[in-house]
mmCIF file of C-alpha atoms in Angstrom:
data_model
loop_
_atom_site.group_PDB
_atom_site.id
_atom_site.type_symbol
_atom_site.label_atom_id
_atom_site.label_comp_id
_atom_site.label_asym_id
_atom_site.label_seq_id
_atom_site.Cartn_x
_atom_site.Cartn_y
_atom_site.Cartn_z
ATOM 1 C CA UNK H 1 86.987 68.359 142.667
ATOM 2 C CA UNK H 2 83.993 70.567 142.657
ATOM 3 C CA UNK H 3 82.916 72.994 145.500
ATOM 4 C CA UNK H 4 79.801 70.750 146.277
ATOM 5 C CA UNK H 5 82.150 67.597 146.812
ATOM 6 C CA UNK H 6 84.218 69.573 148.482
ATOM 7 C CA UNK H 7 81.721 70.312 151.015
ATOM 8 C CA UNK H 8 80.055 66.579 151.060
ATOM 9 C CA UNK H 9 83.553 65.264 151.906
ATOM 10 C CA UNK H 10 84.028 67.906 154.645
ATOM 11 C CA UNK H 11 80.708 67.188 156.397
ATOM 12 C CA UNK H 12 81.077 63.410 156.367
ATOM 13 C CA UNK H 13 84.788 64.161 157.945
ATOM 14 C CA UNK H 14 83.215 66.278 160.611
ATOM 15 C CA UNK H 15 80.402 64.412 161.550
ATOM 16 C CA UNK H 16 82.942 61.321 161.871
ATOM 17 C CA UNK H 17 85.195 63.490 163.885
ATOM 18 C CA UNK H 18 82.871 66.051 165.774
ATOM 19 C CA UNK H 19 79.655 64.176 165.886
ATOM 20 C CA UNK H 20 76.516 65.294 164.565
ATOM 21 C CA UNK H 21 75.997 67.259 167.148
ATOM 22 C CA UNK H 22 79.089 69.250 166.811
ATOM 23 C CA UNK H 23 78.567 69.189 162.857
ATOM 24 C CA UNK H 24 77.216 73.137 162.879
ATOM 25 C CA UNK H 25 77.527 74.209 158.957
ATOM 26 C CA UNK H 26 79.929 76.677 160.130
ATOM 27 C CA UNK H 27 82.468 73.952 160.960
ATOM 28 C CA UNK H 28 81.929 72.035 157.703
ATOM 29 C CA UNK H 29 81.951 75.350 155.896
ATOM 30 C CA UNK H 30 85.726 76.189 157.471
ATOM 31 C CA UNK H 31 86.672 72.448 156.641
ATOM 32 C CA UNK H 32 85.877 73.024 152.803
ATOM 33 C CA UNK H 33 87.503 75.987 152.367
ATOM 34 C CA UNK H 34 84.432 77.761 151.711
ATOM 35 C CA UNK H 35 81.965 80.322 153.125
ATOM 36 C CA UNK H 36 78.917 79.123 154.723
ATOM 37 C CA UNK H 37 76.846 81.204 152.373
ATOM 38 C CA UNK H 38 78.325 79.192 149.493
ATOM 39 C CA UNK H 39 77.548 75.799 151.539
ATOM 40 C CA UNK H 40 74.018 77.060 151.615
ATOM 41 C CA UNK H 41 73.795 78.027 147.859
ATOM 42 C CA UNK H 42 74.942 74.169 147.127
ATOM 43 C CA UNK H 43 72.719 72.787 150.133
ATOM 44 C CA UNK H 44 69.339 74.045 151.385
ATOM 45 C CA UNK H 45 69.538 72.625 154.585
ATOM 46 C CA UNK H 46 71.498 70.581 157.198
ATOM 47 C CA UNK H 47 69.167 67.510 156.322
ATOM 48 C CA UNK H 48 69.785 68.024 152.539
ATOM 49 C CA UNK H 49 73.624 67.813 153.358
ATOM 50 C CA UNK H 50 73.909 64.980 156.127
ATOM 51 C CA UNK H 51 71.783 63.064 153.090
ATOM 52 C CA UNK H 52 74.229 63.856 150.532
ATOM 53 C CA UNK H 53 76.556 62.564 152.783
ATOM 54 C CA UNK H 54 74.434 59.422 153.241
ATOM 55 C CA UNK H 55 73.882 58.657 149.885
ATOM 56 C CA UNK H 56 76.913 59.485 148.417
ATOM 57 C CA UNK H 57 79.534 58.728 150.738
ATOM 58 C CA UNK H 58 78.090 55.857 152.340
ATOM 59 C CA UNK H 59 78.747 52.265 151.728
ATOM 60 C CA UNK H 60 75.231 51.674 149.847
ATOM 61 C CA UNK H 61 72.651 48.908 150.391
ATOM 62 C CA UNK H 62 71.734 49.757 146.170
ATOM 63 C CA UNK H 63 74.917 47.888 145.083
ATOM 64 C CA UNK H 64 74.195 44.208 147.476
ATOM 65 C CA UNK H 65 70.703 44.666 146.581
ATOM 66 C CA UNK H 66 71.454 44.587 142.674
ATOM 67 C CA UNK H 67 73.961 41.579 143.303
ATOM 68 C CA UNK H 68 71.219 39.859 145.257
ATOM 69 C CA UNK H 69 68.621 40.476 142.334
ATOM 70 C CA UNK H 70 70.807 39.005 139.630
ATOM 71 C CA UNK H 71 71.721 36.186 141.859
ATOM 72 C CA UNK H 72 67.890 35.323 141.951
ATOM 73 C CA UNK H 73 67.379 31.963 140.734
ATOM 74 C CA UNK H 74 70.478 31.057 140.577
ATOM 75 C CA UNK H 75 73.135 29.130 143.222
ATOM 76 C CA UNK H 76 72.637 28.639 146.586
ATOM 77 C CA UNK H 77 69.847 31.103 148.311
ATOM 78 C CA UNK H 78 70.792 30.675 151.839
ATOM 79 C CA UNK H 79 74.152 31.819 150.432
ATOM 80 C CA UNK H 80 73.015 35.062 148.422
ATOM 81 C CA UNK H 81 71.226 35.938 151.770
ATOM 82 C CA UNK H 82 73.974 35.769 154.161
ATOM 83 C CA UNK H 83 76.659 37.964 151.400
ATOM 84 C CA UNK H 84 73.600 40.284 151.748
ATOM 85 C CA UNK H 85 73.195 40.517 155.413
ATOM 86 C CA UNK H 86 76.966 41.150 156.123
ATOM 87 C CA UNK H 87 76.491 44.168 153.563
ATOM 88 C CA UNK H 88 73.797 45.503 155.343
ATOM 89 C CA UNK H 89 75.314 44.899 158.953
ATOM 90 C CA UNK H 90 78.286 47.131 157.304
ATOM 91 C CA UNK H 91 76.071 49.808 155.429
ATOM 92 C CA UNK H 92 73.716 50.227 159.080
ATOM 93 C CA UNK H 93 77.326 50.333 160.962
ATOM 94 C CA UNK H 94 78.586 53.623 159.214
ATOM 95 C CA UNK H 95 75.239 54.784 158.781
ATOM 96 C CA UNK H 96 74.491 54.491 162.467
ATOM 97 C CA UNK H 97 76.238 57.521 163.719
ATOM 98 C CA UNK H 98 74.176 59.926 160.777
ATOM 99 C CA UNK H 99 71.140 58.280 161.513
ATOM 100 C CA UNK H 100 71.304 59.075 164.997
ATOM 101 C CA UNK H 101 71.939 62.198 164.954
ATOM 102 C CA UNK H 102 68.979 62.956 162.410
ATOM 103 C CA UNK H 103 66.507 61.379 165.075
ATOM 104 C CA UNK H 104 68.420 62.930 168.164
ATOM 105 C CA UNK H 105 67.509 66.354 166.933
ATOM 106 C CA UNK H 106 63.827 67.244 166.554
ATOM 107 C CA UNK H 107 63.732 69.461 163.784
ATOM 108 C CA UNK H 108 66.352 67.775 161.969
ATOM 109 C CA UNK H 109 63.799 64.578 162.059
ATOM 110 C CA UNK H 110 60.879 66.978 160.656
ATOM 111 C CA UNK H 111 62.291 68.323 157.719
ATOM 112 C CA UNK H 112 64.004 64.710 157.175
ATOM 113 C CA UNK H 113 60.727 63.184 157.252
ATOM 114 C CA UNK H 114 59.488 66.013 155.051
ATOM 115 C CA UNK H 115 62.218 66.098 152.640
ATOM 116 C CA UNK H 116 61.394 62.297 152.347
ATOM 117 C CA UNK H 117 57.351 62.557 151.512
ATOM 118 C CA UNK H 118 58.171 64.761 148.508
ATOM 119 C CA UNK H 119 60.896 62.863 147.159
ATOM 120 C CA UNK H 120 58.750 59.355 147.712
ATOM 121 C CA UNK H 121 62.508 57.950 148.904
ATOM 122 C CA UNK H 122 62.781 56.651 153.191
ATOM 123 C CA UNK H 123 64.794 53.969 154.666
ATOM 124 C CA UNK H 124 62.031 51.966 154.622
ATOM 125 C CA UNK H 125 62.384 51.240 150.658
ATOM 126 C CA UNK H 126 65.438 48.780 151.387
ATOM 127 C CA UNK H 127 62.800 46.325 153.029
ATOM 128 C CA UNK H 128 60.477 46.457 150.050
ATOM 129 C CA UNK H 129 63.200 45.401 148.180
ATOM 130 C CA UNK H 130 64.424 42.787 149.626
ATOM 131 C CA UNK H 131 60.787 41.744 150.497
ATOM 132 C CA UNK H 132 60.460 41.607 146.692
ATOM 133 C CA UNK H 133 63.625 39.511 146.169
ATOM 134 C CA UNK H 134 62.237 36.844 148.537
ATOM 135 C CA UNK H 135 58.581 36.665 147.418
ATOM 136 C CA UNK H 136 60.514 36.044 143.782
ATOM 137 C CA UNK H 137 62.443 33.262 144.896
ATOM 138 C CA UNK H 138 58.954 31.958 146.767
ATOM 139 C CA UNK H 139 57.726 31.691 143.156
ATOM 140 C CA UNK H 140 60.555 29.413 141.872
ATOM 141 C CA UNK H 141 60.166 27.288 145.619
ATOM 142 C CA UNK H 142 63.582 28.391 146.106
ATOM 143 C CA UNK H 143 62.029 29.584 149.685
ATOM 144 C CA UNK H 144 59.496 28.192 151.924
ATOM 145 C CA UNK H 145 55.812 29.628 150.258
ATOM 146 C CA UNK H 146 54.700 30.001 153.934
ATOM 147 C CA UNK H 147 56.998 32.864 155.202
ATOM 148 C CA UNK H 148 55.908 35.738 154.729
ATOM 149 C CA UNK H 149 57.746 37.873 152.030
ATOM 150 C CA UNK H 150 57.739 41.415 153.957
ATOM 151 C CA UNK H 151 57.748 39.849 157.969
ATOM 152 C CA UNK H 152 60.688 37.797 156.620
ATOM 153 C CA UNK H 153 62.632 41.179 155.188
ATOM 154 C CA UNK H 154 61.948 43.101 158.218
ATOM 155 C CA UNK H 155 63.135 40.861 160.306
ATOM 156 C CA UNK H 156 66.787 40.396 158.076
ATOM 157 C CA UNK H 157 67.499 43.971 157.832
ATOM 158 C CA UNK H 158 65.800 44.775 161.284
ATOM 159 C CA UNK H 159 68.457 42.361 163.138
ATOM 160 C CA UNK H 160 71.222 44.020 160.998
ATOM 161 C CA UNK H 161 70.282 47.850 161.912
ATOM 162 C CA UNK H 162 69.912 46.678 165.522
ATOM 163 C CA UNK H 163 73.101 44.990 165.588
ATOM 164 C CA UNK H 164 74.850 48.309 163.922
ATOM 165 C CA UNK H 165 72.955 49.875 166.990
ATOM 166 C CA UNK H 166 74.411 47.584 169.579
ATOM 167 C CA UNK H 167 77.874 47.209 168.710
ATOM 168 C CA UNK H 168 78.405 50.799 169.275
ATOM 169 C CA UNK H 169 77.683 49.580 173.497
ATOM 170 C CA UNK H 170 79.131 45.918 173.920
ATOM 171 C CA UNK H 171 80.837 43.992 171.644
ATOM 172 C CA UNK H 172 78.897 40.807 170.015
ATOM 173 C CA UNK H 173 79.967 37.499 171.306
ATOM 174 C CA UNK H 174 80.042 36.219 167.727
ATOM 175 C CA UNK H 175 81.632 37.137 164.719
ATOM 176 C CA UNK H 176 79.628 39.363 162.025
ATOM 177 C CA UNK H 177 79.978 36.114 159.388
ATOM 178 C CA UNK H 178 78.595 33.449 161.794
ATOM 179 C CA UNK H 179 76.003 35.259 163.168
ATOM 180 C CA UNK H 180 74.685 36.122 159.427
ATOM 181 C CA UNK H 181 74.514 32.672 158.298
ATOM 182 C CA UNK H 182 72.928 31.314 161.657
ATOM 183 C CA UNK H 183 70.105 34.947 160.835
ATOM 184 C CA UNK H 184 69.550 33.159 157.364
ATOM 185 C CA UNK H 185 69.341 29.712 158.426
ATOM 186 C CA UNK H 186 66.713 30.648 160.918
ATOM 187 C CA UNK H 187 64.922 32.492 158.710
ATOM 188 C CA UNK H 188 64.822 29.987 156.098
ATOM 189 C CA UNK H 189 64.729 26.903 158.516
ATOM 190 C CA UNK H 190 67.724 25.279 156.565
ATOM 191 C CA UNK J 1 59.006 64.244 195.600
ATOM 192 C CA UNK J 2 62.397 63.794 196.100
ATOM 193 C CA UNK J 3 65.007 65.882 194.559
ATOM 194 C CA UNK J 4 66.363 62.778 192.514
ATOM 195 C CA UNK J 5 63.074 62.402 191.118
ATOM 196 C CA UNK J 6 62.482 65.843 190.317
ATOM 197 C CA UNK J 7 65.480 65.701 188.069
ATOM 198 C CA UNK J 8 64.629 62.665 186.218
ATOM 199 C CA UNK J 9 60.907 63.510 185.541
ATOM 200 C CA UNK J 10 62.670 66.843 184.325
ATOM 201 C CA UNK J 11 65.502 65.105 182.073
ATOM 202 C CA UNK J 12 62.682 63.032 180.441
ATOM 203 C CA UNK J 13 60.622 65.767 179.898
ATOM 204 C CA UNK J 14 62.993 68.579 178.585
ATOM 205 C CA UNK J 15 64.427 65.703 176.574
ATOM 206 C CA UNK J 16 61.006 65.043 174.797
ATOM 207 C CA UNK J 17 61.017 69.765 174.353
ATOM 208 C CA UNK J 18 64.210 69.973 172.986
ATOM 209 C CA UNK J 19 65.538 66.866 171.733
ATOM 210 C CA UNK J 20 69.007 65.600 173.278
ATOM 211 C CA UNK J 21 71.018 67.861 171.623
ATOM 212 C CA UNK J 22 69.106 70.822 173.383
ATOM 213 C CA UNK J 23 68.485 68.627 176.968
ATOM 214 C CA UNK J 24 71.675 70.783 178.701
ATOM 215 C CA UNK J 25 72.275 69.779 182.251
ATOM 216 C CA UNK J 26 71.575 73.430 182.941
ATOM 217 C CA UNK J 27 68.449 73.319 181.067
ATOM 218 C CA UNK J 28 67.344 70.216 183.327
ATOM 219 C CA UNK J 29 68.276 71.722 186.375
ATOM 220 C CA UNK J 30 66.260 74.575 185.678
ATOM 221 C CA UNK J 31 63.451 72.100 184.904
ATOM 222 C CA UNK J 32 63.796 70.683 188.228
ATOM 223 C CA UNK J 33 64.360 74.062 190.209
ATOM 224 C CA UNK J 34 67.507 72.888 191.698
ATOM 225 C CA UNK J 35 71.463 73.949 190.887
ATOM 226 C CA UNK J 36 73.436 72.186 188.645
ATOM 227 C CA UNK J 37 75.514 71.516 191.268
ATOM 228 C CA UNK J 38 73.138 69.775 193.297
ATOM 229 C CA UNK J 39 72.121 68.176 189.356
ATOM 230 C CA UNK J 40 76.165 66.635 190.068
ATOM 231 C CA UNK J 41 75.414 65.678 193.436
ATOM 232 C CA UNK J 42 72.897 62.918 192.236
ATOM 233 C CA UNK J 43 74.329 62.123 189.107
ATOM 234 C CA UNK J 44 78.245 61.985 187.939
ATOM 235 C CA UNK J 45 77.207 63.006 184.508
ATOM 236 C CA UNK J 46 74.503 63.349 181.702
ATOM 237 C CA UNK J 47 74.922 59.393 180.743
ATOM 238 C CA UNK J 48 73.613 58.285 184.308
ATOM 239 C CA UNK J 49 70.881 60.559 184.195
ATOM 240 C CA UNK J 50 69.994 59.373 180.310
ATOM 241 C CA UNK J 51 70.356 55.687 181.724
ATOM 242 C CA UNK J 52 68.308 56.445 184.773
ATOM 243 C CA UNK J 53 65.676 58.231 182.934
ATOM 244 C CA UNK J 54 65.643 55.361 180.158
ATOM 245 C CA UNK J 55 65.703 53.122 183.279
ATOM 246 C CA UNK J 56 62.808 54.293 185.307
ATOM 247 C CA UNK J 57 60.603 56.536 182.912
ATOM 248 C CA UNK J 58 60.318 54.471 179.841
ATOM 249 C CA UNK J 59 57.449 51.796 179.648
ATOM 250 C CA UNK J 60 60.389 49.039 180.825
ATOM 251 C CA UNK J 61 60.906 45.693 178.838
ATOM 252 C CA UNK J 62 61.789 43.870 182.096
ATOM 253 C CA UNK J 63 57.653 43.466 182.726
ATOM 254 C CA UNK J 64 57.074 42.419 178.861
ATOM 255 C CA UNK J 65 60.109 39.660 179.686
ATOM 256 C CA UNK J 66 58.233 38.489 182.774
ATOM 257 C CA UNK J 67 54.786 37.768 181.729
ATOM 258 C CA UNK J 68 56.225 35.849 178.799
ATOM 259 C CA UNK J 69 58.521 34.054 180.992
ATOM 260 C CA UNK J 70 55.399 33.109 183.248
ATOM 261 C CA UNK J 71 53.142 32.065 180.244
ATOM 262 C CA UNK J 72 55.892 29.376 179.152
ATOM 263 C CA UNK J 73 54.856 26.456 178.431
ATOM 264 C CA UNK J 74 50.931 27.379 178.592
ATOM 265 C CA UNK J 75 48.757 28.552 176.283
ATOM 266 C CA UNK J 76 49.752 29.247 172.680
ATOM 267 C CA UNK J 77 53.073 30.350 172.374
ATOM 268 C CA UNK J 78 52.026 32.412 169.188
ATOM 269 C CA UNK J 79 50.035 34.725 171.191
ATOM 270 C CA UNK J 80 52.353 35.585 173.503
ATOM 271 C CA UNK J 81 55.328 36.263 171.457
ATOM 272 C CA UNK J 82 52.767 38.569 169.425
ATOM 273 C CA UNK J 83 52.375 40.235 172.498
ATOM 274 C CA UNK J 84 55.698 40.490 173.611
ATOM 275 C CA UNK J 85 56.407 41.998 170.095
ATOM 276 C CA UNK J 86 53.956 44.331 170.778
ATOM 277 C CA UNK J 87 55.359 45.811 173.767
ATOM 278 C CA UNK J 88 58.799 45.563 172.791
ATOM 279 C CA UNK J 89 58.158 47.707 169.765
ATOM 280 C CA UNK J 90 56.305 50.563 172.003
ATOM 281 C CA UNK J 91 58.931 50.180 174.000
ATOM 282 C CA UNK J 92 62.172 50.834 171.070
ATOM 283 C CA UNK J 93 59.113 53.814 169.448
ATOM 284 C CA UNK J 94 59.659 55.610 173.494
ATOM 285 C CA UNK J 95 63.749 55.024 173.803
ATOM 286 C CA UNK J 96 64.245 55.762 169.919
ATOM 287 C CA UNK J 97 64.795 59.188 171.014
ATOM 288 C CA UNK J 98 66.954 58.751 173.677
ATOM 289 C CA UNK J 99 69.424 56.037 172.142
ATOM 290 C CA UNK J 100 69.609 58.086 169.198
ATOM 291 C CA UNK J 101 70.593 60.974 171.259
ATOM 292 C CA UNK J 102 73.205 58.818 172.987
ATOM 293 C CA UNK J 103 74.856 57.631 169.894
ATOM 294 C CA UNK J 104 74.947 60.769 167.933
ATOM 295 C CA UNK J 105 77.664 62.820 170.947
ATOM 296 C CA UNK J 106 80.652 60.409 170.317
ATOM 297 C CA UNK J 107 81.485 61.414 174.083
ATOM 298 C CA UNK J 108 78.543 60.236 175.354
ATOM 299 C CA UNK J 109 78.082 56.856 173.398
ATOM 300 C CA UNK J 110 82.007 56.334 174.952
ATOM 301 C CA UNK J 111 80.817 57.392 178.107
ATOM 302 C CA UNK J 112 77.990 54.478 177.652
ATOM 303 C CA UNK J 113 79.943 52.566 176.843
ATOM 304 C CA UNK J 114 82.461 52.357 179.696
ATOM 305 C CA UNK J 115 79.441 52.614 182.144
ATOM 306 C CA UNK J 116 77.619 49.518 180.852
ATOM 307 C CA UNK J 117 81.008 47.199 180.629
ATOM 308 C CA UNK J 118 81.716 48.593 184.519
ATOM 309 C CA UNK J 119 77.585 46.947 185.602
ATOM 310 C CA UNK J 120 77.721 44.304 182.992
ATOM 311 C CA UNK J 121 74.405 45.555 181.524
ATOM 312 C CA UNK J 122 73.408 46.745 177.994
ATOM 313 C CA UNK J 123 70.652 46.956 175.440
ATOM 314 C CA UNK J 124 71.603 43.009 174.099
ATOM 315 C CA UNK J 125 70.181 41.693 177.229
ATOM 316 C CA UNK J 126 66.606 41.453 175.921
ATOM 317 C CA UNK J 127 67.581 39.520 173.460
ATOM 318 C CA UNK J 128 69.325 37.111 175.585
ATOM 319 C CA UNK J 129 66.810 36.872 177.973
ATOM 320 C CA UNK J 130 64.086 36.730 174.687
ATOM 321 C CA UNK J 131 66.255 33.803 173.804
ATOM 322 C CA UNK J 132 65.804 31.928 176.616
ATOM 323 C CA UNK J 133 62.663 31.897 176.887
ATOM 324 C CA UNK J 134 62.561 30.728 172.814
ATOM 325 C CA UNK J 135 64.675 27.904 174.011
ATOM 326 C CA UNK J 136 62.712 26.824 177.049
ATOM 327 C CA UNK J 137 59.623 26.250 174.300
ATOM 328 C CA UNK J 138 61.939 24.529 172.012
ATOM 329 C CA UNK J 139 63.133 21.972 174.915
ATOM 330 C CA UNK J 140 58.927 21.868 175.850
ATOM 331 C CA UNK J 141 58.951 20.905 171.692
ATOM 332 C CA UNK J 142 56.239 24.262 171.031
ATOM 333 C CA UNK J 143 58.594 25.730 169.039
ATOM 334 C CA UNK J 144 60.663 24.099 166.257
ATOM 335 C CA UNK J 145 64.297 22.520 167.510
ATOM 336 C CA UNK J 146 65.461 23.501 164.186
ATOM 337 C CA UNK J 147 65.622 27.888 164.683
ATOM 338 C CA UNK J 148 67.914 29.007 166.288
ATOM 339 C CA UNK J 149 67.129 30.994 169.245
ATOM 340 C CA UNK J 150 69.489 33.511 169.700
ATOM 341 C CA UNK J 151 68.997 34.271 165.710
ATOM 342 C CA UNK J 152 65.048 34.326 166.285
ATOM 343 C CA UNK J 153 65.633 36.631 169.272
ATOM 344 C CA UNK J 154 67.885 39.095 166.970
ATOM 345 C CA UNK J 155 65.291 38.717 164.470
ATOM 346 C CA UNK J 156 62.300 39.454 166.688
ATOM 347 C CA UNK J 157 63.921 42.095 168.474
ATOM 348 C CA UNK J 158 65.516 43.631 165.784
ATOM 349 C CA UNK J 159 62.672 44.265 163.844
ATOM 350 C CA UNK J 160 61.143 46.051 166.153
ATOM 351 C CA UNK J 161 63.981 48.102 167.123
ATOM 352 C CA UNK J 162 64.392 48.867 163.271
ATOM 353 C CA UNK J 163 60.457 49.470 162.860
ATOM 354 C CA UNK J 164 60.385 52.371 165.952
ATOM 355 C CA UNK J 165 63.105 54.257 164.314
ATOM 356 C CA UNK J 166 61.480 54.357 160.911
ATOM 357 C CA UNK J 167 58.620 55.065 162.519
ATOM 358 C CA UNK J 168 59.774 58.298 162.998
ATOM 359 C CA UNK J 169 60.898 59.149 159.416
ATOM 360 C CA UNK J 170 57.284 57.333 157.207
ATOM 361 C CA UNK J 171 54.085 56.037 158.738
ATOM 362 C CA UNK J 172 53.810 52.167 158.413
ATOM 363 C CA UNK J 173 51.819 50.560 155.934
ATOM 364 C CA UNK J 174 50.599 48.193 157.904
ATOM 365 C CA UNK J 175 49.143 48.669 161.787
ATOM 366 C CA UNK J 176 51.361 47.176 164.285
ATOM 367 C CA UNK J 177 48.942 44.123 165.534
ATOM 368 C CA UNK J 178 48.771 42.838 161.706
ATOM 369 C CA UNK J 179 52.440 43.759 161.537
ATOM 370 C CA UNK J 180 53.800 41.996 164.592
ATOM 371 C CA UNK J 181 51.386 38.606 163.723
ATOM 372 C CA UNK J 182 53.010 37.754 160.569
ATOM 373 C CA UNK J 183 56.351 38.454 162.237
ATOM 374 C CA UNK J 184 55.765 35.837 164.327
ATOM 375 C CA UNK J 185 53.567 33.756 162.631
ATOM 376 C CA UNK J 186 57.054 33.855 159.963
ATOM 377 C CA UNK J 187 59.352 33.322 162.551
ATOM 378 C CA UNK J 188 57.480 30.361 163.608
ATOM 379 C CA UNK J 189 56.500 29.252 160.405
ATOM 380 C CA UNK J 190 52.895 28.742 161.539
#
């Protein structure tokens, strides 16, 4: 394993263990076996390294949103949907924590949010592309012509980050499968 | 003013400077010009001061819930969800930072935690109570029998919850008016 896995592993370890708070590059550093100078020559920043960790180590939404594109057309929608949802209830769950921390810190948000503009990537892009999945199956009247494509995706993958949020405070009353399909239903007035 | 409400105009304020991770209890009592002792007197511990500034600095849901409670029944149910929407999502854009801040200290989401099961509050409430109301039009027949209204108030909810936080990372196509009209106008497939 290479020095720059090394050091992604280590920092998703800490920040599961320490928090983001407590994940100082120092202590990620120590956990890799390395110095923090070398951390620094493979990452230019904190933010460049908690996204590493995001992208690399995380669950990822890419994967369900491929399935959920070849599935177009095909098979039941309302069922597509709902495998979706749970995979994005489970990617915003372990995301949660990392995601937090980014927006607890001020100057960890700006040079996220910088970081972001000049790579034209943002956690906004999972909505387009689900939006884009729906208005597709809209054109085969697989789905209801009157909903609107991008309300309709931010309102699926809204209710999943929220629940993430939420289930860090109280538990849900209902389990992750039934709630998706009743989401779906809803949405899709089956 | 009284000393309690020094501290919490303080916490909210050195919270807003410095971000969570920098909003030290000594920091606050500084803010306030009192000891940290006297900080302790008035509140066990940085969650209950979070909670109470969340509680009684933050543009509150609890009005938002009301007037749309009062309006049931009257008017055009469209409207006021829009509005509701509305303040619900300035509401999530003003906590963002706080919850986040919460989440991202594993001792202080557990600490949360164990003070929200002890009052039997949380941050699902509103969607409960946002239910409700969804179900009182559905028995009045102004809103569809067939959604289901815990699902729409996840939906509803969640998307703005979602849209405040990624608010904070790239600026919204869309303004939030136009935005939180076709989220309703999907929801209830008008």
């Amino acid at each position: 394993m290479g020095t720059r896995e090394r050091i992604v592993d280590a920092a998703e370890q800490v920040v599961r263990e320490f928090g983001i708070v407590g994940a100082t590059t120092k202590r990620i550093a120590a956990a890799a076996g390395c110095s923090e100078a070398l951390l620094y020559k493979h990452f230019p920043g904190k933010e460049s390294l908690l996204l590493a960790v995001l992208l690399e180590r995380l669950p990822a939404l890419g994967p369900a949103l491929t399935r959920l594109r070849l599935a177009a057309g095909t098979g039941d929608v309302a069922d597509h949907l709902t495998a979706f949802t749970l995979a994005a209830l489970e990617f915003y769950t372990r995301a949660a924590g990392i995601a937090a921390g980014v927006l607890a810190d001020p100057s960890l948000t700006e040079g996220f949010r910088t970081m972001l503009a000049r790579s034209g990537s943002g956690p906004h892009l999972p909505i387009l592309a689900l939006a884009d999945v729906i208005a597709g199956e809209q054109d085969r009247d697989r789905i209801d012509r009157k909903i609107d494509a991008g309300a309709a995706a931010s309102m699926l993958m809204g209710a999943c980050f929220h629940r993430a949020n939420l289930s860090y405070y109280v538990d849900p009353p209902d389990d992750d499968a039934t709630w998706a399909a009743s989401i779906v239903r809803t949405l899709l007035r089956r």
